[in-house]
Amino acid sequence: MITTLAFVLVALTVALAVFGLVTTALGHPAGRAHTLVVGGIETLLVVQAVLAVLRVMGGVRPPETETFLIYLAVSVCVLPIGLQFARADETRWGGTVVAVTAIATGVAVLRLLALWGGASG
Amino acid sequence: MAENRGKNTSPERHDLSGTGRETGKGVGRVLVAVYAVFALSASARAGVQLLTKYHEAPLAYVLSAFAGVVYILATVGLAGRRAAYRALAWAAVLVELTGVLVVGTLSVAAPADFPESTVWSGYGAGYGWVPLVLPIFGLLWLRHTGSAAPTNSTRD
């Protein structure tokens, strides 16, 4: 796992959360803009997950490896599901749903960082 | 950022009118999303703990697993549309509120019995107090959507 990429991802999820809340405040439902932003961040999350899995397969063992892998799965899965759920609703609250899933994803990446820090890898 | 759909339909329509009293629509969808996140994190965490180190703190891990199940049931109940789902949501959220108050109090009064924290320890302080606030919002939302129902519901 690349520490820089992880920190960038945490910053991006925070930015996405703010974006979602702003669209709610402006009264816009979740739409194409949300899909594009989520798509970009999701691509980076997948890159991170692939890199991390490759390193774990290469022998790096973070403490609580099972927990690490679960957080890795969560970091990849939550945003697309949340986006789907948000876009299925035509009210302004779709953006807030995206924000909730963005925060959850950011927390998952922070937990990944903490666990990876103990990996001595 | 301008959305065509946003221009054509009033975003508030489903929030305030009596037509869409589903608990999973509008701002209720945010509630469902938060519940889903807690359902996922609580049950995944408890699953790992029960499978890998059950004997270290069985009570805490079983409680975490129980909390995870309650969050799953609340998520399903709030997202569902039929009356049975609403009943499920009521029950799950009430159990959740009881759980966070009882476990929160016990964890503060007898911390020695809770060496490993659960979602509900310290009234959910480790999770930004969300576990304490969430059931309150859940109950308010269920009451709000239930009492505003335009149909001749016998519920409530």
mmCIF file of C-alpha atoms in Angstrom:
data_model
loop_
_atom_site.group_PDB
_atom_site.id
_atom_site.type_symbol
_atom_site.label_atom_id
_atom_site.label_comp_id
_atom_site.label_asym_id
_atom_site.label_seq_id
_atom_site.Cartn_x
_atom_site.Cartn_y
_atom_site.Cartn_z
ATOM 1 C CA MET A 1 0.000 0.000 0.000
ATOM 2 C CA ILE A 2 1.264 3.438 -0.872
ATOM 3 C CA THR A 3 0.994 5.887 1.997
ATOM 4 C CA THR A 4 0.823 8.923 -0.268
ATOM 5 C CA LEU A 5 -2.021 7.450 -2.301
ATOM 6 C CA ALA A 6 -3.905 6.614 0.900
ATOM 7 C CA PHE A 7 -3.593 10.169 2.199
ATOM 8 C CA VAL A 8 -4.690 11.545 -1.164
ATOM 9 C CA LEU A 9 -7.713 9.233 -1.007
ATOM 10 C CA VAL A 10 -8.630 10.412 2.482
ATOM 11 C CA ALA A 11 -8.492 14.019 1.240
ATOM 12 C CA LEU A 12 -10.579 13.110 -1.822
ATOM 13 C CA THR A 13 -13.271 11.387 0.245
ATOM 14 C CA VAL A 14 -13.499 14.478 2.461
ATOM 15 C CA ALA A 15 -13.829 16.623 -0.668
ATOM 16 C CA LEU A 16 -16.511 14.277 -2.018
ATOM 17 C CA ALA A 17 -18.422 14.511 1.262
ATOM 18 C CA VAL A 18 -18.338 18.304 1.075
ATOM 19 C CA PHE A 19 -19.442 18.183 -2.575
ATOM 20 C CA GLY A 20 -22.374 15.924 -1.705
ATOM 21 C CA LEU A 21 -23.488 18.160 1.147
ATOM 22 C CA VAL A 22 -23.223 21.249 -1.078
ATOM 23 C CA THR A 23 -25.453 19.699 -3.751
ATOM 24 C CA THR A 24 -27.989 18.886 -1.032
ATOM 25 C CA ALA A 25 -27.831 22.472 0.228
ATOM 26 C CA LEU A 26 -28.349 23.725 -3.334
ATOM 27 C CA GLY A 27 -31.314 21.397 -3.818
ATOM 28 C CA HIS A 28 -29.826 19.260 -6.607
ATOM 29 C CA PRO A 29 -30.464 15.525 -6.639
ATOM 30 C CA ALA A 30 -27.530 13.165 -7.170
ATOM 31 C CA GLY A 31 -26.713 13.063 -10.886
ATOM 32 C CA ARG A 32 -23.994 12.795 -13.482
ATOM 33 C CA ALA A 33 -21.591 15.035 -11.574
ATOM 34 C CA HIS A 34 -21.741 12.699 -8.577
ATOM 35 C CA THR A 35 -21.196 9.682 -10.800
ATOM 36 C CA LEU A 36 -18.116 11.238 -12.424
ATOM 37 C CA VAL A 37 -16.507 12.275 -9.138
ATOM 38 C CA VAL A 38 -17.269 8.942 -7.455
ATOM 39 C CA GLY A 39 -15.961 7.131 -10.552
ATOM 40 C CA GLY A 40 -12.640 8.955 -10.376
ATOM 41 C CA ILE A 41 -12.133 8.266 -6.685
ATOM 42 C CA GLU A 42 -13.298 4.676 -7.080
ATOM 43 C CA THR A 43 -10.633 4.096 -9.744
ATOM 44 C CA LEU A 44 -7.930 5.188 -7.300
ATOM 45 C CA LEU A 45 -9.451 3.030 -4.555
ATOM 46 C CA VAL A 46 -9.311 -0.008 -6.831
ATOM 47 C CA VAL A 47 -5.674 0.765 -7.710
ATOM 48 C CA GLN A 48 -4.885 0.984 -3.997
ATOM 49 C CA ALA A 49 -6.689 -2.280 -3.232
ATOM 50 C CA VAL A 50 -4.875 -4.129 -6.021
ATOM 51 C CA LEU A 51 -1.495 -2.818 -4.848
ATOM 52 C CA ALA A 52 -2.253 -3.748 -1.240
ATOM 53 C CA VAL A 53 -3.430 -7.265 -2.123
ATOM 54 C CA LEU A 54 -0.331 -7.800 -4.263
ATOM 55 C CA ARG A 55 1.895 -6.812 -1.343
ATOM 56 C CA VAL A 56 0.011 -9.018 1.121
ATOM 57 C CA MET A 57 0.343 -11.898 -1.349
ATOM 58 C CA GLY A 58 4.020 -11.000 -1.584
ATOM 59 C CA GLY A 59 4.417 -11.718 2.113
ATOM 60 C CA VAL A 60 3.783 -8.427 3.909
ATOM 61 C CA ARG A 61 1.625 -9.149 6.938
ATOM 62 C CA PRO A 62 -0.173 -6.211 8.544
ATOM 63 C CA PRO A 63 -1.353 -6.902 12.096
ATOM 64 C CA GLU A 64 -4.859 -8.381 12.005
ATOM 65 C CA THR A 65 -4.525 -9.281 8.340
ATOM 66 C CA GLU A 66 -8.158 -10.470 8.130
ATOM 67 C CA THR A 67 -9.396 -7.118 9.419
ATOM 68 C CA PHE A 68 -7.101 -5.351 6.961
ATOM 69 C CA LEU A 69 -8.530 -7.276 4.021
ATOM 70 C CA ILE A 70 -12.094 -6.582 5.151
ATOM 71 C CA TYR A 71 -11.400 -2.856 5.370
ATOM 72 C CA LEU A 72 -9.848 -3.101 1.928
ATOM 73 C CA ALA A 73 -13.046 -4.675 0.556
ATOM 74 C CA VAL A 74 -15.163 -2.061 2.333
ATOM 75 C CA SER A 75 -13.037 0.765 0.899
ATOM 76 C CA VAL A 76 -13.819 -0.447 -2.628
ATOM 77 C CA CYS A 77 -17.477 -1.509 -2.267
ATOM 78 C CA VAL A 78 -19.174 1.245 -0.276
ATOM 79 C CA LEU A 79 -18.991 4.158 -2.730
ATOM 80 C CA PRO A 80 -20.535 2.431 -5.798
ATOM 81 C CA ILE A 81 -23.386 0.998 -3.713
ATOM 82 C CA GLY A 82 -23.962 4.377 -2.071
ATOM 83 C CA LEU A 83 -23.970 6.142 -5.437
ATOM 84 C CA GLN A 84 -26.529 3.695 -6.810
ATOM 85 C CA PHE A 85 -28.697 4.205 -3.747
ATOM 86 C CA ALA A 86 -28.342 7.990 -3.957
ATOM 87 C CA ARG A 87 -29.176 8.229 -7.665
ATOM 88 C CA ALA A 88 -32.268 6.061 -7.229
ATOM 89 C CA ASP A 89 -33.753 8.863 -5.155
ATOM 90 C CA GLU A 90 -34.911 12.000 -6.915
ATOM 91 C CA THR A 91 -34.757 14.298 -3.915
ATOM 92 C CA ARG A 92 -31.937 16.595 -2.887
ATOM 93 C CA TRP A 93 -30.822 14.115 -0.219
ATOM 94 C CA GLY A 94 -28.923 11.931 -2.688
ATOM 95 C CA GLY A 95 -25.866 14.143 -2.229
ATOM 96 C CA THR A 96 -25.960 13.594 1.526
ATOM 97 C CA VAL A 97 -26.172 9.822 0.987
ATOM 98 C CA VAL A 98 -23.032 10.092 -1.150
ATOM 99 C CA ALA A 99 -21.432 12.164 1.621
ATOM 100 C CA VAL A 100 -22.208 9.476 4.223
ATOM 101 C CA THR A 101 -20.638 6.759 2.092
ATOM 102 C CA ALA A 102 -17.649 9.018 1.340
ATOM 103 C CA ILE A 103 -17.014 9.514 5.060
ATOM 104 C CA ALA A 104 -17.332 5.761 5.679
ATOM 105 C CA THR A 105 -14.830 5.111 2.886
ATOM 106 C CA GLY A 106 -12.432 7.716 4.268
ATOM 107 C CA VAL A 107 -12.586 6.109 7.718
ATOM 108 C CA ALA A 108 -11.889 2.705 6.157
ATOM 109 C CA VAL A 109 -8.797 4.100 4.386
ATOM 110 C CA LEU A 110 -7.606 5.685 7.656
ATOM 111 C CA ARG A 111 -7.981 2.316 9.392
ATOM 112 C CA LEU A 112 -6.035 0.701 6.534
ATOM 113 C CA LEU A 113 -3.269 3.269 7.005
ATOM 114 C CA ALA A 114 -3.117 2.593 10.748
ATOM 115 C CA LEU A 115 -2.926 -1.179 10.258
ATOM 116 C CA TRP A 116 -0.411 -0.902 7.433
ATOM 117 C CA GLY A 117 1.764 1.328 9.639
ATOM 118 C CA GLY A 118 2.263 -1.673 11.894
ATOM 119 C CA ALA A 119 3.201 -3.961 9.036
ATOM 120 C CA SER A 120 6.898 -3.089 9.074
ATOM 121 C CA GLY A 121 6.703 -3.527 5.354
ATOM 122 C CA MET B 1 -23.526 20.493 -11.684
ATOM 123 C CA ALA B 2 -26.936 21.676 -12.833
ATOM 124 C CA GLU B 3 -29.180 18.670 -13.145
ATOM 125 C CA ASN B 4 -32.083 18.521 -15.526
ATOM 126 C CA ARG B 5 -33.976 16.355 -13.152
ATOM 127 C CA GLY B 6 -33.428 18.937 -10.448
ATOM 128 C CA LYS B 7 -34.978 21.656 -12.541
ATOM 129 C CA ASN B 8 -38.028 19.708 -13.537
ATOM 130 C CA THR B 9 -39.020 18.259 -10.219
ATOM 131 C CA SER B 10 -39.268 19.973 -6.909
ATOM 132 C CA PRO B 11 -36.691 18.400 -4.647
ATOM 133 C CA GLU B 12 -38.925 18.942 -1.659
ATOM 134 C CA ARG B 13 -41.879 17.156 -3.124
ATOM 135 C CA HIS B 14 -41.142 13.863 -1.480
ATOM 136 C CA ASP B 15 -40.069 15.428 1.774
ATOM 137 C CA LEU B 16 -43.122 17.400 2.651
ATOM 138 C CA SER B 17 -46.122 16.139 0.727
ATOM 139 C CA GLY B 18 -48.241 13.329 1.991
ATOM 140 C CA THR B 19 -47.629 11.144 -1.034
ATOM 141 C CA GLY B 20 -44.297 9.537 -0.271
ATOM 142 C CA ARG B 21 -44.340 8.330 3.271
ATOM 143 C CA GLU B 22 -41.829 5.603 2.754
ATOM 144 C CA THR B 23 -39.116 5.592 5.377
ATOM 145 C CA GLY B 24 -36.414 4.996 2.749
ATOM 146 C CA LYS B 25 -37.090 8.070 0.630
ATOM 147 C CA GLY B 26 -35.730 11.590 0.769
ATOM 148 C CA VAL B 27 -33.932 12.423 3.981
ATOM 149 C CA GLY B 28 -34.878 8.944 5.215
ATOM 150 C CA ARG B 29 -32.488 7.591 2.624
ATOM 151 C CA VAL B 30 -29.639 9.290 4.496
ATOM 152 C CA LEU B 31 -30.769 7.494 7.638
ATOM 153 C CA VAL B 32 -30.798 4.171 5.788
ATOM 154 C CA ALA B 33 -27.281 4.865 4.473
ATOM 155 C CA VAL B 34 -25.927 5.587 7.957
ATOM 156 C CA TYR B 35 -27.624 2.451 9.294
ATOM 157 C CA ALA B 36 -26.172 0.405 6.437
ATOM 158 C CA VAL B 37 -22.657 1.663 7.177
ATOM 159 C CA PHE B 38 -23.039 0.710 10.854
ATOM 160 C CA ALA B 39 -24.568 -2.643 9.955
ATOM 161 C CA LEU B 40 -21.612 -3.394 7.715
ATOM 162 C CA SER B 41 -18.868 -2.200 10.054
ATOM 163 C CA ALA B 42 -20.314 -3.628 13.273
ATOM 164 C CA SER B 43 -21.056 -7.073 11.882
ATOM 165 C CA ALA B 44 -17.844 -7.358 9.861
ATOM 166 C CA ARG B 45 -15.772 -6.375 12.865
ATOM 167 C CA ALA B 46 -17.656 -8.719 15.189
ATOM 168 C CA GLY B 47 -17.357 -11.541 12.658
ATOM 169 C CA VAL B 48 -13.569 -11.231 12.539
ATOM 170 C CA GLN B 49 -13.306 -10.968 16.314
ATOM 171 C CA LEU B 50 -15.539 -13.978 16.959
ATOM 172 C CA LEU B 51 -13.660 -16.087 14.423
ATOM 173 C CA THR B 52 -10.106 -15.126 15.352
ATOM 174 C CA LYS B 53 -10.041 -14.304 19.087
ATOM 175 C CA TYR B 54 -13.366 -15.263 20.628
ATOM 176 C CA HIS B 55 -11.838 -16.238 23.990
ATOM 177 C CA GLU B 56 -10.183 -12.897 24.659
ATOM 178 C CA ALA B 57 -13.414 -11.017 25.360
ATOM 179 C CA PRO B 58 -16.450 -13.174 24.511
ATOM 180 C CA LEU B 59 -19.008 -10.809 26.065
ATOM 181 C CA ALA B 60 -17.797 -7.786 24.104
ATOM 182 C CA TYR B 61 -17.624 -9.690 20.834
ATOM 183 C CA VAL B 62 -21.031 -11.288 21.229
ATOM 184 C CA LEU B 63 -22.458 -7.858 22.068
ATOM 185 C CA SER B 64 -20.812 -6.411 18.945
ATOM 186 C CA ALA B 65 -22.318 -9.187 16.863
ATOM 187 C CA PHE B 66 -25.727 -8.550 18.421
ATOM 188 C CA ALA B 67 -25.395 -4.851 17.646
ATOM 189 C CA GLY B 68 -24.479 -5.730 14.071
ATOM 190 C CA VAL B 69 -27.614 -7.844 13.671
ATOM 191 C CA VAL B 70 -29.778 -5.082 15.158
ATOM 192 C CA TYR B 71 -28.293 -2.575 12.704
ATOM 193 C CA ILE B 72 -28.930 -4.957 9.792
ATOM 194 C CA LEU B 73 -32.581 -5.416 10.837
ATOM 195 C CA ALA B 74 -33.037 -1.657 11.280
ATOM 196 C CA THR B 75 -31.527 -1.022 7.835
ATOM 197 C CA VAL B 76 -33.813 -3.564 6.186
ATOM 198 C CA GLY B 77 -36.830 -2.281 8.093
ATOM 199 C CA LEU B 78 -36.229 1.361 7.195
ATOM 200 C CA ALA B 79 -35.442 0.596 3.551
ATOM 201 C CA GLY B 80 -38.516 -1.613 3.087
ATOM 202 C CA ARG B 81 -41.891 -0.341 1.973
ATOM 203 C CA ARG B 82 -44.544 -2.546 3.503
ATOM 204 C CA ALA B 83 -46.103 -2.220 6.937
ATOM 205 C CA ALA B 84 -44.236 -5.279 8.169
ATOM 206 C CA TYR B 85 -40.932 -3.513 7.430
ATOM 207 C CA ARG B 86 -42.080 -0.521 9.440
ATOM 208 C CA ALA B 87 -42.864 -2.790 12.383
ATOM 209 C CA LEU B 88 -39.437 -4.396 12.018
ATOM 210 C CA ALA B 89 -37.806 -0.955 11.960
ATOM 211 C CA TRP B 90 -39.672 0.130 15.099
ATOM 212 C CA ALA B 91 -38.610 -2.997 16.961
ATOM 213 C CA ALA B 92 -34.986 -2.873 15.811
ATOM 214 C CA VAL B 93 -34.533 0.819 16.587
ATOM 215 C CA LEU B 94 -36.120 0.421 20.039
ATOM 216 C CA VAL B 95 -33.807 -2.516 20.789
ATOM 217 C CA GLU B 96 -30.921 -0.419 19.504
ATOM 218 C CA LEU B 97 -31.763 2.509 21.789
ATOM 219 C CA THR B 98 -32.132 0.155 24.755
ATOM 220 C CA GLY B 99 -28.847 -1.521 23.846
ATOM 221 C CA VAL B 100 -26.810 1.648 23.604
ATOM 222 C CA LEU B 101 -28.256 2.969 26.896
ATOM 223 C CA VAL B 102 -27.788 -0.289 28.830
ATOM 224 C CA VAL B 103 -24.374 -1.194 27.423
ATOM 225 C CA GLY B 104 -23.266 2.434 27.635
ATOM 226 C CA THR B 105 -24.231 2.636 31.299
ATOM 227 C CA LEU B 106 -22.672 -0.741 32.155
ATOM 228 C CA SER B 107 -19.439 0.113 30.370
ATOM 229 C CA VAL B 108 -19.156 3.330 32.355
ATOM 230 C CA ALA B 109 -20.259 1.800 35.684
ATOM 231 C CA ALA B 110 -18.230 -1.424 35.429
ATOM 232 C CA PRO B 111 -15.418 -0.831 32.937
ATOM 233 C CA ALA B 112 -13.581 -3.955 34.155
ATOM 234 C CA ASP B 113 -16.271 -6.110 32.553
ATOM 235 C CA PHE B 114 -15.663 -4.462 29.184
ATOM 236 C CA PRO B 115 -11.967 -4.893 28.405
ATOM 237 C CA GLU B 116 -12.675 -4.730 24.680
ATOM 238 C CA SER B 117 -14.932 -1.960 23.499
ATOM 239 C CA THR B 118 -18.137 -2.547 21.569
ATOM 240 C CA VAL B 119 -20.012 -0.147 19.323
ATOM 241 C CA TRP B 120 -22.202 0.785 22.257
ATOM 242 C CA SER B 121 -19.492 1.208 24.921
ATOM 243 C CA GLY B 122 -19.458 4.658 26.488
ATOM 244 C CA TYR B 123 -22.721 5.425 24.660
ATOM 245 C CA GLY B 124 -20.908 5.128 21.316
ATOM 246 C CA ALA B 125 -18.278 7.770 22.155
ATOM 247 C CA GLY B 126 -15.713 5.842 20.106
ATOM 248 C CA TYR B 127 -17.891 6.291 17.040
ATOM 249 C CA GLY B 128 -18.506 9.995 17.418
ATOM 250 C CA TRP B 129 -21.674 9.432 19.520
ATOM 251 C CA VAL B 130 -23.454 8.379 16.336
ATOM 252 C CA PRO B 131 -24.708 5.127 17.965
ATOM 253 C CA LEU B 132 -26.493 7.225 20.605
ATOM 254 C CA VAL B 133 -27.967 9.802 18.225
ATOM 255 C CA LEU B 134 -28.930 7.367 15.456
ATOM 256 C CA PRO B 135 -31.796 5.538 17.247
ATOM 257 C CA ILE B 136 -33.248 8.859 18.390
ATOM 258 C CA PHE B 137 -33.355 10.094 14.801
ATOM 259 C CA GLY B 138 -34.689 6.692 13.757
ATOM 260 C CA LEU B 139 -37.600 6.864 16.195
ATOM 261 C CA LEU B 140 -38.396 10.477 15.285
ATOM 262 C CA TRP B 141 -38.366 9.585 11.582
ATOM 263 C CA LEU B 142 -40.584 6.543 12.056
ATOM 264 C CA ARG B 143 -43.043 8.630 14.057
ATOM 265 C CA HIS B 144 -42.938 11.437 11.512
ATOM 266 C CA THR B 145 -43.511 9.222 8.477
ATOM 267 C CA GLY B 146 -46.089 7.138 10.322
ATOM 268 C CA SER B 147 -48.248 9.973 11.608
ATOM 269 C CA ALA B 148 -48.213 11.789 8.268
ATOM 270 C CA ALA B 149 -49.428 8.760 6.349
ATOM 271 C CA PRO B 150 -52.352 9.774 4.152
ATOM 272 C CA THR B 151 -53.838 6.286 4.036
ATOM 273 C CA ASN B 152 -56.290 5.008 6.613
ATOM 274 C CA SER B 153 -53.555 3.237 8.460
ATOM 275 C CA THR B 154 -54.507 1.691 11.754
ATOM 276 C CA ARG B 155 -50.881 1.862 12.811
ATOM 277 C CA ASP B 156 -50.021 4.185 15.694
#
